Short mmCIF file of C-alpha atoms and ligand atoms in Angstrom, two decimals:
data_model
loop_
_atom_site.label_atom_id
_atom_site.label_comp_id
_atom_site.label_asym_id
_atom_site.label_seq_id
_atom_site.Cartn_x
_atom_site.Cartn_y
_atom_site.Cartn_z
CA UNK A 1 4.99 -32.42 -2.29
CA UNK A 2 1.90 -30.56 -3.54
CA UNK A 3 2.50 -26.89 -2.87
CA UNK A 4 -0.05 -24.51 -3.83
CA UNK A 5 -0.29 -20.67 -3.58
CA UNK A 6 -3.52 -19.16 -2.89
CA UNK A 7 -3.70 -15.80 -4.35
CA UNK A 8 -6.08 -12.61 -4.48
CA UNK A 9 -6.85 -9.45 -3.23
CA UNK A 10 -7.71 -8.69 0.57
CA UNK A 11 -11.38 -10.35 0.89
CA UNK A 12 -11.14 -12.26 -2.25
CA UNK A 13 -11.49 -15.73 -0.07
CA UNK A 14 -8.29 -17.01 0.32
CA UNK A 15 -8.43 -18.19 3.98
CA UNK A 16 -12.19 -19.73 3.07
CA UNK A 17 -11.21 -21.66 0.46
CA UNK A 18 -7.81 -22.49 2.16
CA UNK A 19 -9.86 -24.22 4.84
CA UNK A 20 -11.87 -26.39 2.57
CA UNK A 21 -8.50 -27.42 0.47
CA UNK A 22 -6.63 -28.32 3.59
CA UNK A 23 -9.41 -30.59 4.69
CA UNK A 24 -9.72 -32.10 1.06
CA UNK A 25 -5.98 -32.48 0.14
CA UNK A 26 -4.34 -32.53 3.77
CA UNK A 27 -2.19 -29.80 3.04
CA UNK A 28 -0.61 -27.69 5.96
CA UNK A 29 -1.78 -24.25 5.80
CA UNK A 30 0.92 -21.52 5.92
CA UNK A 31 -1.35 -18.22 6.54
CA UNK A 32 0.97 -15.19 7.07
CA UNK A 33 -1.81 -13.14 8.52
CA UNK A 34 -2.88 -15.62 10.92
CA UNK A 35 0.80 -16.06 12.21
CA UNK A 36 1.35 -12.15 12.35
CA UNK A 37 -2.03 -11.88 14.23
CA UNK A 38 -0.74 -14.57 16.54
CA UNK A 39 2.25 -12.68 17.31
CA UNK A 40 0.27 -9.64 18.02
CA UNK A 41 -1.75 -11.63 20.40
CA UNK A 42 1.01 -13.22 22.20
CA UNK A 43 2.35 -9.09 22.33
CA UNK A 44 5.97 -10.56 21.24
CA UNK A 45 8.33 -7.88 19.85
CA UNK A 46 7.64 -9.02 16.21
CA UNK A 47 3.96 -8.64 17.14
CA UNK A 48 4.27 -5.07 18.17
CA UNK A 49 6.55 -4.00 15.27
CA UNK A 50 3.95 -6.06 12.65
CA UNK A 51 0.97 -4.26 13.92
CA UNK A 52 2.23 -0.76 13.31
CA UNK A 53 2.26 -1.80 9.55
CA UNK A 54 -1.18 -3.98 9.52
CA UNK A 55 -3.17 -1.31 11.13
CA UNK A 56 -2.47 1.11 8.61
CA UNK A 57 -2.98 -1.47 5.88
CA UNK A 58 0.75 -1.64 4.73
CA UNK A 59 2.68 -4.68 4.53
CA UNK A 60 4.92 -6.06 6.97
CA UNK A 61 8.72 -5.63 5.69
CA UNK A 62 10.00 -8.63 3.46
CA UNK A 63 12.68 -9.70 5.87
CA UNK A 64 10.29 -9.88 8.85
CA UNK A 65 7.88 -12.21 6.82
CA UNK A 66 10.28 -14.37 5.08
CA UNK A 67 12.18 -14.99 8.30
CA UNK A 68 9.11 -16.22 9.92
CA UNK A 69 8.33 -18.65 7.24
CA UNK A 70 11.58 -20.17 6.97
CA UNK A 71 11.83 -21.95 10.16
CA UNK A 72 8.10 -23.26 9.18
CA UNK A 73 9.01 -24.72 6.20
CA UNK A 74 12.18 -26.27 7.71
CA UNK A 75 10.13 -27.95 10.81
CA UNK A 76 7.35 -29.44 8.16
CA UNK A 77 9.54 -31.42 5.80
CA UNK A 78 7.15 -34.26 6.33
CA UNK A 79 3.87 -32.84 5.06
CA UNK A 80 1.92 -33.54 2.08
CA UNK A 81 2.49 -30.21 0.75
CA UNK A 82 1.86 -26.43 1.77
CA UNK A 83 -1.03 -24.13 1.08
CA UNK A 84 0.54 -20.68 1.10
CA UNK A 85 -1.84 -17.94 1.86
CA UNK A 86 -1.12 -14.24 2.09
CA UNK A 87 1.97 -15.33 0.85
CA UNK A 88 4.06 -14.15 -1.22
CA UNK A 89 3.00 -10.60 -1.44
CA UNK A 90 5.76 -9.14 -3.30
CA UNK A 91 8.00 -9.95 -5.74
CA UNK A 92 11.01 -10.37 -3.05
CA UNK A 93 8.91 -13.03 -1.48
CA UNK A 94 7.99 -14.81 -4.53
CA UNK A 95 11.69 -15.29 -5.26
CA UNK A 96 12.48 -15.86 -1.61
CA UNK A 97 9.82 -18.53 -1.72
CA UNK A 98 11.05 -20.49 -4.66
CA UNK A 99 14.71 -20.39 -2.95
CA UNK A 100 13.34 -21.84 0.02
CA UNK A 101 11.49 -24.70 -1.57
CA UNK A 102 14.35 -25.29 -3.96
CA UNK A 103 16.63 -26.03 -0.92
CA UNK A 104 14.31 -29.07 -0.45
CA UNK A 105 13.77 -30.11 -4.07
CA UNK A 106 10.53 -28.64 -3.92
CA UNK A 107 8.79 -25.96 -5.80
CA UNK A 108 5.41 -24.19 -5.97
CA UNK A 109 3.18 -26.43 -8.28
CA UNK A 110 0.26 -23.76 -9.18
CA UNK A 111 -0.94 -20.75 -7.91
CA UNK A 112 -4.74 -20.45 -7.87
CA UNK A 113 -5.90 -16.53 -8.31
CA UNK A 114 -9.17 -15.65 -7.11
CA UNK A 115 -10.51 -13.04 -9.28
CA UNK A 116 -13.02 -10.85 -7.54
CA UNK A 117 -14.02 -7.42 -8.72
CA UNK A 118 -13.32 -4.20 -5.98
CA UNK A 119 -16.68 -3.44 -5.34
CA UNK A 120 -17.30 -7.01 -4.28
CA UNK A 121 -14.20 -7.20 -2.10
CA UNK A 122 -15.15 -3.95 -0.06
CA UNK A 123 -18.35 -4.92 0.56
CA UNK A 124 -17.08 -8.42 1.92
CA UNK A 125 -14.21 -6.71 3.92
CA UNK A 126 -16.69 -4.29 5.73
CA UNK A 127 -19.36 -6.91 6.45
CA UNK A 128 -16.24 -9.17 7.94
CA UNK A 129 -15.47 -6.01 9.83
CA UNK A 130 -18.54 -5.73 11.76
CA UNK A 131 -19.05 -9.57 12.36
CA UNK A 132 -15.52 -10.42 13.31
CA UNK A 133 -14.07 -7.25 14.55
CA UNK A 134 -10.69 -7.37 12.87
CA UNK A 135 -9.45 -4.03 13.15
CA UNK A 136 -7.87 -3.62 9.69
CA UNK A 137 -11.37 -4.06 7.99
CA UNK A 138 -12.46 -0.83 8.18
CA UNK A 139 -13.16 1.76 5.25
CA UNK A 140 -9.80 3.79 5.35
CA UNK A 141 -7.44 0.51 5.96
CA UNK A 142 -9.39 -1.35 3.34
CA UNK A 143 -8.51 1.10 0.54
CA UNK A 144 -5.06 1.15 1.60
CA UNK A 145 -5.06 -2.51 1.41
CA UNK A 146 -6.23 -2.70 -1.86
CA UNK A 147 -3.98 0.14 -3.21
CA UNK A 148 -0.75 -2.19 -1.69
CA UNK A 149 -2.30 -4.96 -3.31
CA UNK A 150 -2.20 -3.45 -6.92
CA UNK A 151 1.17 -1.79 -6.44
CA UNK A 152 3.14 -4.56 -4.76
CA UNK A 153 1.29 -7.71 -5.11
CA UNK A 154 -0.52 -7.92 -8.51
CA UNK A 155 2.75 -7.84 -10.17
CA UNK A 156 3.45 -11.33 -8.75
CA UNK A 157 0.33 -12.52 -11.32
CA UNK A 158 3.12 -12.00 -14.17
CA UNK A 159 6.03 -13.61 -12.32
CA UNK A 160 3.72 -16.91 -11.91
CA UNK A 161 2.11 -16.49 -15.33
CA UNK A 162 5.69 -16.58 -16.95
CA UNK A 163 6.29 -19.72 -15.11
CA UNK A 164 2.97 -21.26 -16.63
CA UNK A 165 1.75 -21.56 -13.12
CA UNK A 166 -1.04 -18.95 -12.85
CA UNK A 167 -4.70 -20.43 -13.11
CA UNK A 168 -7.28 -17.72 -12.56
CA UNK A 169 -10.57 -18.99 -10.85
CA UNK A 170 -13.83 -16.58 -10.95
CA UNK A 171 -14.14 -15.75 -7.28
CA UNK A 172 -17.65 -14.57 -7.07
CA UNK A 173 -20.52 -17.38 -6.75
CA UNK A 174 -20.99 -19.77 -4.05
CA UNK A 175 -18.52 -20.95 -2.02
CA UNK A 176 -18.80 -24.66 -2.90
CA UNK A 177 -19.08 -23.65 -6.52
CA UNK A 178 -15.44 -21.73 -5.84
CA UNK A 179 -14.20 -24.67 -4.52
CA UNK A 180 -15.28 -27.16 -6.99
CA UNK A 181 -13.25 -25.09 -9.39
CA UNK A 182 -9.95 -25.05 -7.43
CA UNK A 183 -10.58 -28.64 -6.79
CA UNK A 184 -10.73 -29.63 -10.59
CA UNK A 185 -7.41 -27.81 -11.14
CA UNK A 186 -5.92 -29.75 -8.31
CA UNK A 187 -6.96 -33.04 -9.10
CA UNK A 188 -5.41 -32.48 -12.70
CA UNK A 189 -1.88 -31.83 -10.87
CA UNK A 190 -0.10 -35.11 -10.66
CA UNK A 191 3.22 -34.75 -8.23
P1 ADP B 1 -6.34 -9.83 3.79
O1 ADP B 1 -5.55 -10.89 2.83
O2 ADP B 1 -7.47 -10.05 4.12
O3 ADP B 1 -5.54 -8.49 3.76
P2 ADP B 1 -4.19 -11.19 5.79
O4 ADP B 1 -4.48 -11.82 7.08
O5 ADP B 1 -3.76 -12.05 4.56
O6 ADP B 1 -5.61 -10.92 5.16
O7 ADP B 1 -3.24 -9.79 5.92
C1 ADP B 1 -3.63 -8.89 6.95
C2 ADP B 1 -2.68 -8.01 7.09
O8 ADP B 1 -1.32 -8.62 7.11
C3 ADP B 1 -2.15 -7.68 5.89
O9 ADP B 1 -2.56 -6.06 5.21
C4 ADP B 1 -0.42 -6.91 6.02
O10 ADP B 1 -0.35 -5.97 7.03
C5 ADP B 1 0.00 -8.20 6.91
N1 ADP B 1 0.64 -9.55 6.01
C6 ADP B 1 0.22 -10.80 6.13
N2 ADP B 1 0.70 -11.44 4.99
C7 ADP B 1 1.76 -10.55 4.63
C8 ADP B 1 3.29 -10.58 3.97
N3 ADP B 1 3.07 -11.99 3.21
N4 ADP B 1 3.96 -9.59 3.62
C9 ADP B 1 3.82 -8.83 4.32
N5 ADP B 1 2.84 -8.23 4.97
C10 ADP B 1 1.70 -9.43 5.44
#
């Protein structure tokens, strides 16, 4: 399997680039944000609980997100590989992901980290809020998501850098140019 983590702050383009990557490489897209929003839409108990965190820009508790992914990885043993988008977001999630994949003799092959300046992130998220109406794309929640990103998620960069898996990708410029930089990295990986 080719297992890719697409990493970056909110608004860095993880979802957009993931869609292009799944198309080119035939990978299974795993977006914890999308999975949680589906739970909210379906008004499940998990969704109602998740919403209380997401609407404030906080992270949904690790056990919940990890539990949601365990079954999914298990059910998809036949895929070419996964793109993890928005997961892991904490060190505990990073460790849990390694443990999940190790069970199947698999691992994270590469972490593509989209690097975008804060000012640009805020502009993009405010614009997305206007267009898509995503309720967490408002100024107050955006600020708290960025704080959460720097405090809880960014430390994962050291975790992956120490493992020699982190590749930084400049995330400003055209969508196609950014995609091309990612594809160059993935084409060099043989699994
Ligand atoms: P973005 O990257 O733009 O913030 P996402 O769709 O990835 O968008 O996430 C939206 C919200 O969903 C997050 O702010 C958080 O509350 C919740 N969420 C998504 N993924 C996780 C995760 N792995 N762990 C905890 N909470 C998560």
